[in-house]
């Protein structure tokens, strides 16, 4: 039976880093609404044009746009192990997901809550650098690339995300506490809290032990 897992937690908690490990090592497919939206913005699609202003301000993109993305993705991924990374982010999105999953006979196996303080998030996001070509994620201090500011995997110069500037980070945290944190209660029956301040390998081991 294929697994359906949600990674819940503030921006910068390490959800993408762990999704990458599970993708490389354990045959999971990662559905990151943030990555899908950034790609749409880059390609100036209709979705991208609608989403851009919300993303630049650190606000959530409207639920109907997000649920459309997910419904298209689910069609392609019927028998796969899925991690939802950064989705759902509102109770309305969680309700929409529940309906879509029940139509295809799937259920949520686990919601992993990445537990971390706002101060640590600010440190992580202000030092985050990403590869615009292959999506690899680094940190200037915690996980630096081997060669100065160049991706280890594909050699492309790394960039800082537009929304990883301090004033936008603060806004994204506020949005998380107001709109996304209510999901902790919503998913209490399947919630597994992990300490997101451990090393990436220790967090990975913890996640593997509960899945
Ligand atoms: P999210 O997907 O939740 O927004 P990321 O996986 O992009 O978070 O991680 C945010 C930043 O923190 C990145 O720069 C990443 O390299 C770094 N990071 C991720 N996991 C850890 C960890 N366990 N310890 C220290 N730094 C981490
Ligand atoms: P992330 O890469 O998950 O940090 O997301 C970056 C930005 O994309 C967020 O600040 C939002 O503007 C938007 N976004 C990503 N996922 C969602 C979602 N599930 N619901 C609403 N907005 C989202």
Short mmCIF file of N, CA, C and O and ligand atoms in Angstrom, two decimals, residues 10-17 124 128 137-139 142-143 198-200 203, ligand 1:
data_model
loop_
_atom_site.label_atom_id
_atom_site.label_comp_id
_atom_site.label_asym_id
_atom_site.label_seq_id
_atom_site.Cartn_x
_atom_site.Cartn_y
_atom_site.Cartn_z
N UNK A 10 6.77 25.42 10.18
CA UNK A 10 7.02 26.75 9.63
C UNK A 10 8.00 26.72 8.45
O UNK A 10 8.73 25.73 8.29
N UNK A 11 8.03 27.79 7.67
CA UNK A 11 9.04 27.88 6.63
C UNK A 11 10.42 27.77 7.28
O UNK A 11 10.61 28.27 8.39
N UNK A 12 11.34 27.08 6.62
CA UNK A 12 12.70 26.98 7.15
C UNK A 12 12.89 25.89 8.18
O UNK A 12 13.99 25.71 8.71
N UNK A 13 11.86 25.09 8.45
CA UNK A 13 11.99 24.05 9.48
C UNK A 13 12.80 22.85 8.99
O UNK A 13 13.21 22.01 9.80
N UNK A 14 13.03 22.76 7.68
CA UNK A 14 13.80 21.63 7.14
C UNK A 14 12.93 20.62 6.40
O UNK A 14 13.38 19.50 6.10
N UNK A 15 11.72 21.00 6.02
CA UNK A 15 10.82 20.07 5.33
C UNK A 15 11.37 19.67 3.96
O UNK A 15 11.34 18.50 3.59
N UNK A 16 11.87 20.66 3.22
CA UNK A 16 12.40 20.37 1.89
C UNK A 16 13.64 19.49 1.96
O UNK A 16 13.81 18.56 1.15
N UNK A 17 14.48 19.75 2.96
CA UNK A 17 15.71 18.96 3.13
C UNK A 17 15.36 17.50 3.39
O UNK A 17 15.94 16.59 2.78
N UNK A 124 17.94 30.18 9.93
CA UNK A 124 18.02 29.23 8.81
C UNK A 124 17.68 29.89 7.48
O UNK A 124 18.37 29.69 6.49
N UNK A 128 19.89 30.59 3.97
CA UNK A 128 19.57 29.57 2.95
C UNK A 128 20.00 30.04 1.56
O UNK A 128 19.79 31.19 1.19
N UNK A 137 19.31 22.47 -1.85
CA UNK A 137 19.21 23.51 -0.81
C UNK A 137 20.46 23.47 0.07
O UNK A 137 20.89 22.40 0.50
N UNK A 138 21.04 24.64 0.35
CA UNK A 138 22.24 24.75 1.20
C UNK A 138 21.98 25.79 2.28
O UNK A 138 21.00 26.51 2.26
N UNK A 139 22.95 25.84 3.22
CA UNK A 139 22.95 26.91 4.22
C UNK A 139 24.39 27.40 4.37
O UNK A 139 25.31 26.58 4.44
N UNK A 142 25.29 26.08 8.17
CA UNK A 142 24.91 24.72 8.60
C UNK A 142 25.18 23.66 7.53
O UNK A 142 25.35 22.49 7.84
N UNK A 143 25.13 24.06 6.27
CA UNK A 143 25.28 23.06 5.19
C UNK A 143 25.85 23.76 3.97
O UNK A 143 25.19 23.89 2.94
N UNK A 198 17.55 18.99 15.45
CA UNK A 198 18.62 17.97 15.38
C UNK A 198 19.32 18.07 14.03
O UNK A 198 18.91 18.85 13.16
N UNK A 199 20.33 17.23 13.83
CA UNK A 199 21.01 17.26 12.53
C UNK A 199 20.09 16.63 11.48
O UNK A 199 19.21 15.82 11.82
N UNK A 200 20.30 16.97 10.19
CA UNK A 200 19.46 16.37 9.14
C UNK A 200 19.45 14.84 9.21
O UNK A 200 18.39 14.23 9.05
N UNK A 203 17.25 13.66 12.15
CA UNK A 203 15.83 13.88 11.85
C UNK A 203 15.35 12.81 10.86
O UNK A 203 14.27 12.22 11.01
P1 LIG B 1 11.68 24.29 4.50
O1 LIG B 1 11.54 23.39 3.29
O2 LIG B 1 10.93 23.76 5.70
O3 LIG B 1 11.35 25.72 4.20
P2 LIG B 1 14.57 23.83 4.15
O4 LIG B 1 14.67 22.34 4.04
O5 LIG B 1 14.70 24.62 2.88
O6 LIG B 1 13.20 24.26 4.94
O7 LIG B 1 15.66 24.31 5.20
C1 LIG B 1 15.84 25.71 5.54
C2 LIG B 1 17.34 26.01 5.73
O8 LIG B 1 17.83 25.32 6.88
C3 LIG B 1 18.21 25.55 4.55
O9 LIG B 1 19.25 26.51 4.37
C4 LIG B 1 18.77 24.19 5.01
O10 LIG B 1 20.04 23.92 4.45
C5 LIG B 1 18.87 24.38 6.53
N1 LIG B 1 18.57 23.14 7.27
C6 LIG B 1 17.65 22.18 6.95
N2 LIG B 1 17.64 21.19 7.90
C7 LIG B 1 18.55 21.57 8.83
C8 LIG B 1 18.99 20.99 10.08
N3 LIG B 1 18.46 19.84 10.53
N4 LIG B 1 19.94 21.64 10.78
C9 LIG B 1 20.45 22.82 10.32
N5 LIG B 1 20.08 23.41 9.19
C10 LIG B 1 19.14 22.81 8.43
#
